[in-house]
XYZ file of C-alpha atoms in Angstrom:
331
model
C 167.161 161.531 -138.391
C 167.865 157.781 -138.574
C 170.035 156.124 -135.904
C 173.591 155.308 -136.979
C 172.915 151.614 -136.486
C 170.024 151.800 -138.899
C 172.207 153.386 -141.560
C 174.661 150.527 -141.168
C 172.014 147.884 -141.705
C 170.358 149.821 -144.554
C 173.679 149.915 -146.393
C 173.739 153.642 -147.093
C 176.768 154.490 -149.148
C 177.503 157.595 -147.109
C 178.484 155.410 -144.186
C 181.888 153.797 -144.361
C 181.454 150.078 -143.823
C 184.609 149.663 -141.780
C 183.784 152.609 -139.501
C 180.316 151.183 -139.038
C 181.680 147.819 -137.900
C 184.040 149.502 -135.422
C 181.172 151.486 -133.978
C 179.038 148.358 -133.598
C 181.945 146.527 -131.915
C 182.556 149.380 -129.447
C 178.872 149.574 -128.657
C 178.600 145.825 -128.085
C 181.713 145.612 -125.842
C 181.177 148.912 -124.068
C 184.540 150.234 -125.295
C 182.942 153.471 -126.377
C 183.114 154.536 -122.737
C 186.791 153.600 -122.318
C 187.984 157.140 -122.841
C 185.847 158.267 -119.924
C 187.191 155.393 -117.840
C 190.804 156.340 -118.613
C 190.111 159.979 -117.824
C 188.635 158.957 -114.469
C 191.576 156.627 -113.774
C 194.015 159.422 -114.626
C 192.185 161.675 -112.169
C 192.418 159.062 -109.398
C 196.151 158.626 -110.021
C 196.649 162.401 -109.890
C 194.773 162.619 -106.570
C 196.238 159.617 -104.777
C 199.852 159.591 -106.007
C 201.049 162.245 -103.503
C 199.263 160.371 -100.714
C 200.887 157.090 -101.723
C 204.328 158.690 -101.943
C 204.290 160.065 -98.393
C 203.598 156.577 -97.045
C 206.057 154.850 -99.386
C 209.055 157.122 -98.710
C 209.490 155.919 -95.095
C 209.803 152.406 -96.507
C 212.908 153.533 -98.379
C 214.533 154.280 -95.014
C 213.674 150.751 -93.891
C 215.078 149.442 -97.186
C 218.258 151.485 -96.643
C 218.609 149.976 -93.166
C 218.226 146.440 -94.530
C 220.753 147.177 -97.277
C 223.109 148.265 -94.500
C 222.472 144.956 -92.743
C 223.123 143.055 -95.978
C 226.408 144.926 -96.371
C 227.433 143.923 -92.825
C 226.756 140.249 -93.547
C 228.777 140.384 -96.767
C 231.547 142.254 -94.961
C 231.567 139.673 -92.179
C 231.875 136.725 -94.545
C 234.650 138.427 -96.507
C 236.711 139.305 -93.435
C 236.250 136.230 -91.221
C 239.786 135.046 -91.982
C 241.234 138.467 -91.113
C 239.502 138.666 -87.728
C 242.360 137.102 -85.797
C 244.766 139.734 -87.155
C 242.531 142.772 -86.959
C 242.342 145.230 -84.084
C 238.652 145.665 -84.726
C 236.932 143.718 -87.478
C 234.048 146.180 -87.780
C 235.909 149.499 -88.030
C 235.890 149.467 -91.817
C 232.222 148.487 -92.004
C 231.158 151.210 -89.607
C 233.091 153.874 -91.509
C 231.717 152.699 -94.856
C 228.116 152.763 -93.665
C 228.689 156.073 -91.888
C 229.881 157.560 -95.181
C 226.813 156.237 -97.013
C 224.403 157.578 -94.385
C 226.211 160.904 -94.293
C 225.841 161.127 -98.069
C 222.120 160.457 -97.750
C 221.900 163.129 -95.045
C 223.666 165.716 -97.183
C 221.762 165.051 -100.405
C 218.247 164.575 -99.053
C 218.179 166.817 -95.986
C 221.137 169.172 -96.445
C 222.155 167.933 -93.004
C 224.179 170.165 -90.706
C 225.432 169.567 -87.183
C 226.232 172.445 -84.838
C 228.280 171.978 -81.689
C 229.974 168.682 -82.503
C 233.065 170.057 -80.754
C 231.128 169.602 -77.497
C 231.400 165.836 -77.934
C 234.681 164.846 -76.224
C 237.405 163.326 -78.386
C 238.089 160.889 -75.561
C 236.219 159.789 -72.488
C 232.551 159.274 -71.668
C 229.502 161.479 -72.043
C 225.753 160.888 -72.103
C 223.859 162.398 -75.058
C 220.131 162.998 -74.457
C 217.963 163.800 -77.472
C 214.418 164.426 -78.666
C 212.939 161.402 -80.471
C 211.359 162.060 -83.874
C 208.779 159.798 -85.520
C 211.779 158.105 -87.139
C 215.076 158.956 -85.409
C 216.875 159.321 -88.726
C 218.535 162.491 -87.444
C 220.196 160.380 -84.754
C 221.541 158.015 -87.442
C 223.053 161.029 -89.182
C 224.540 162.177 -85.872
C 226.110 158.741 -85.350
C 227.601 158.888 -88.836
C 229.195 162.262 -88.075
C 230.615 161.047 -84.759
C 232.211 158.076 -86.530
C 233.584 160.142 -89.424
C 234.658 163.330 -87.655
C 235.450 162.066 -84.163
C 236.634 158.575 -85.033
C 234.468 157.242 -82.218
C 231.469 154.975 -81.860
C 228.503 155.922 -79.718
C 226.580 153.308 -77.776
C 222.798 153.685 -78.024
C 219.841 152.703 -75.886
C 216.875 151.457 -77.936
C 213.438 150.009 -77.295
C 213.027 146.244 -76.856
C 210.996 145.844 -80.065
C 214.044 146.664 -82.226
C 215.752 143.523 -80.945
C 212.801 141.454 -82.169
C 212.888 142.733 -85.753
C 214.164 140.123 -88.237
C 217.709 140.678 -89.392
C 218.521 143.513 -86.977
C 220.710 141.527 -84.573
C 224.011 142.042 -86.411
C 223.338 145.739 -87.058
C 222.583 146.354 -83.381
C 225.709 144.488 -82.307
C 228.028 146.304 -84.717
C 226.749 149.724 -83.650
C 226.652 148.861 -79.924
C 222.914 149.243 -79.405
C 221.537 148.050 -76.072
C 218.132 148.021 -74.388
C 219.519 148.645 -70.904
C 219.317 148.005 -67.999
C 220.848 150.882 -66.053
C 223.806 148.781 -64.942
C 224.807 148.127 -68.563
C 224.555 151.826 -69.364
C 226.718 152.757 -66.384
C 229.267 150.106 -67.369
C 229.498 151.448 -70.925
C 230.132 154.977 -69.621
C 232.671 153.849 -67.031
C 234.511 152.059 -69.832
C 234.958 155.438 -71.516
C 232.280 155.192 -74.215
C 229.783 157.722 -75.460
C 226.173 156.751 -74.786
C 222.978 158.215 -76.264
C 219.434 157.862 -75.004
C 216.052 159.437 -75.694
C 213.973 159.489 -72.492
C 210.801 159.916 -74.562
C 211.539 156.843 -76.651
C 208.777 155.204 -78.679
C 206.035 157.074 -76.821
C 207.529 160.401 -77.872
C 208.050 159.129 -81.420
C 204.377 158.172 -81.731
C 202.499 160.788 -79.736
C 204.552 163.956 -80.023
C 203.561 166.158 -82.953
C 204.299 169.454 -84.719
C 204.322 171.179 -81.304
C 207.451 169.162 -80.405
C 206.158 168.270 -76.957
C 208.636 166.371 -74.784
C 206.906 163.215 -73.537
C 209.265 162.038 -70.826
C 206.789 161.421 -68.034
C 208.612 160.822 -64.765
C 211.559 159.065 -66.357
C 214.757 159.823 -64.526
C 216.718 156.595 -65.022
C 218.993 158.294 -67.550
C 219.855 160.929 -64.930
C 220.672 158.239 -62.387
C 222.961 156.611 -64.953
C 224.849 159.890 -65.397
C 225.098 160.343 -61.613
C 226.382 156.807 -61.053
C 228.918 157.082 -63.875
C 229.814 160.701 -62.943
C 229.663 161.895 -66.546
C 228.389 165.072 -68.234
C 225.088 165.114 -70.127
C 224.921 166.761 -73.561
C 221.421 167.774 -74.743
C 220.613 167.400 -78.439
C 217.785 168.431 -80.783
C 217.320 168.375 -84.555
C 215.407 171.167 -86.238
C 212.502 170.053 -88.502
C 212.810 166.377 -87.582
C 208.993 166.224 -87.276
C 208.600 167.857 -90.670
C 210.714 165.104 -92.203
C 208.527 162.315 -90.851
C 205.185 162.354 -89.077
C 203.234 159.674 -87.232
C 199.473 159.162 -87.029
C 199.667 158.724 -83.274
C 197.014 161.381 -82.700
C 194.360 158.927 -83.914
C 192.686 157.420 -80.854
C 192.757 153.880 -82.273
C 196.560 153.827 -82.387
C 196.843 155.207 -78.874
C 194.489 152.459 -77.659
C 196.516 149.770 -79.464
C 199.766 151.054 -77.960
C 198.365 151.358 -74.444
C 196.683 147.947 -74.645
C 199.366 145.858 -76.364
C 202.489 148.058 -76.269
C 202.828 147.582 -80.039
C 204.557 150.481 -81.829
C 202.665 149.865 -85.078
C 201.504 153.400 -85.775
C 201.788 154.320 -89.488
C 204.529 156.772 -90.419
C 204.374 159.095 -93.387
C 206.749 161.642 -94.842
C 210.281 161.432 -96.120
C 210.090 165.106 -97.084
C 213.470 166.667 -98.014
C 213.336 169.382 -95.381
C 216.463 170.903 -93.885
C 217.830 169.072 -90.837
C 220.088 170.874 -88.372
C 221.244 169.059 -85.259
C 222.130 171.298 -82.304
C 224.197 170.156 -79.330
C 223.797 172.170 -76.149
C 226.382 172.946 -73.509
C 227.352 169.940 -71.381
C 225.626 169.651 -68.027
C 228.498 168.683 -65.790
C 228.298 166.134 -62.996
C 227.062 167.667 -59.756
C 227.049 165.336 -56.714
C 224.546 167.614 -54.978
C 221.801 167.006 -57.569
C 219.299 164.179 -57.173
C 218.227 162.128 -60.199
C 214.882 163.944 -60.322
C 216.557 167.365 -60.189
C 219.077 166.420 -62.874
C 216.329 164.993 -65.103
C 214.408 168.275 -64.840
C 217.541 170.250 -65.653
C 218.226 168.169 -68.768
C 214.611 168.426 -69.878
C 214.807 172.214 -69.612
C 218.030 172.175 -71.658
C 216.448 170.132 -74.483
C 213.316 172.317 -74.345
C 215.548 175.379 -74.626
C 217.090 174.001 -77.837
C 213.590 173.429 -79.225
C 212.467 176.930 -78.291
C 215.534 178.536 -79.885
C 215.766 176.566 -83.101
C 212.291 175.273 -83.974
C 209.311 177.248 -85.277
C 206.218 176.070 -83.381
C 203.992 174.627 -84.666
C 206.101 172.912 -87.286
C 204.797 173.055 -90.835
C 205.929 170.743 -93.637
C 205.275 173.161 -96.501
C 206.963 176.052 -94.705
C 210.014 173.904 -93.967
C 210.225 172.839 -97.620
C 209.886 176.409 -98.857
C 212.528 177.647 -96.420
C 215.018 175.036 -97.562
C 214.604 175.603 -101.283
C 214.384 179.373 -100.921
C 217.671 179.356 -99.007
C 219.257 177.083 -101.610
C 218.124 179.453 -104.361
C 219.692 182.419 -102.540
C 222.968 180.517 -102.076
C 223.055 179.638 -105.782
């Protein structure tokens, strides 16, 4: 049987001239294999799209934070002339952003908070919480305190946050500090709420689906509560690790953190799992407790909230199924 090219050059009438030229062009340019290429490309997109999404979604939280910062700058410029006549220039901005973050919490995570009545309407208290890979649950908690309690809550954050470009105004408006202990005690003695995660960045990076508390020997927060003579309220959010995960278990990232103290571990997730924040019973001031004893007592209280409300080990797919199955039953 003669090759198709031969039939073209021999001028056989059975071969359409135009079809023959297209075939020769495809053969010369290699386009005859394009369908296979597109099929392969489609396969790669199908395989890697979910992987790309889980690393891109955390960036939307960062984008949301920067949009919040942009709003604060616009708000500041618009209200500079009113500052001299306003009791607090930033009240409106805080409430607006709190409403936006609360909306995000409700839509994406079906956020619930249990025990908010344990936060005093007036006067100081120290809130101690478990630190997720991204403490987005704490942002939601802050929003609820602003909306439902009409109060702001001072926060203790790691030094690196104060070095991020554009964050200065956001940290000032929401009363975020990096310590030291004297500043924390002063904030409490002035009647403010104060929140701190003893695990901090280390817990965010290296804790995992087992929800291990990585507090080490830290007891400074307990000393702050003793010096200010305030109660401590433990806090934990169910499924916070299923919402976002870190790759801190990889030895390279642990080495980088230990060597350079750089919290650069990749975060993935953004999964719309159900978030429930639980506030435990206040641990009242006891002058007979040392800082070490109080720290142990608070750690046990947070661990108790984890044991009661979190399935160990956490599982992303199970958390997703539980949320949507429950929503289906409610509908």
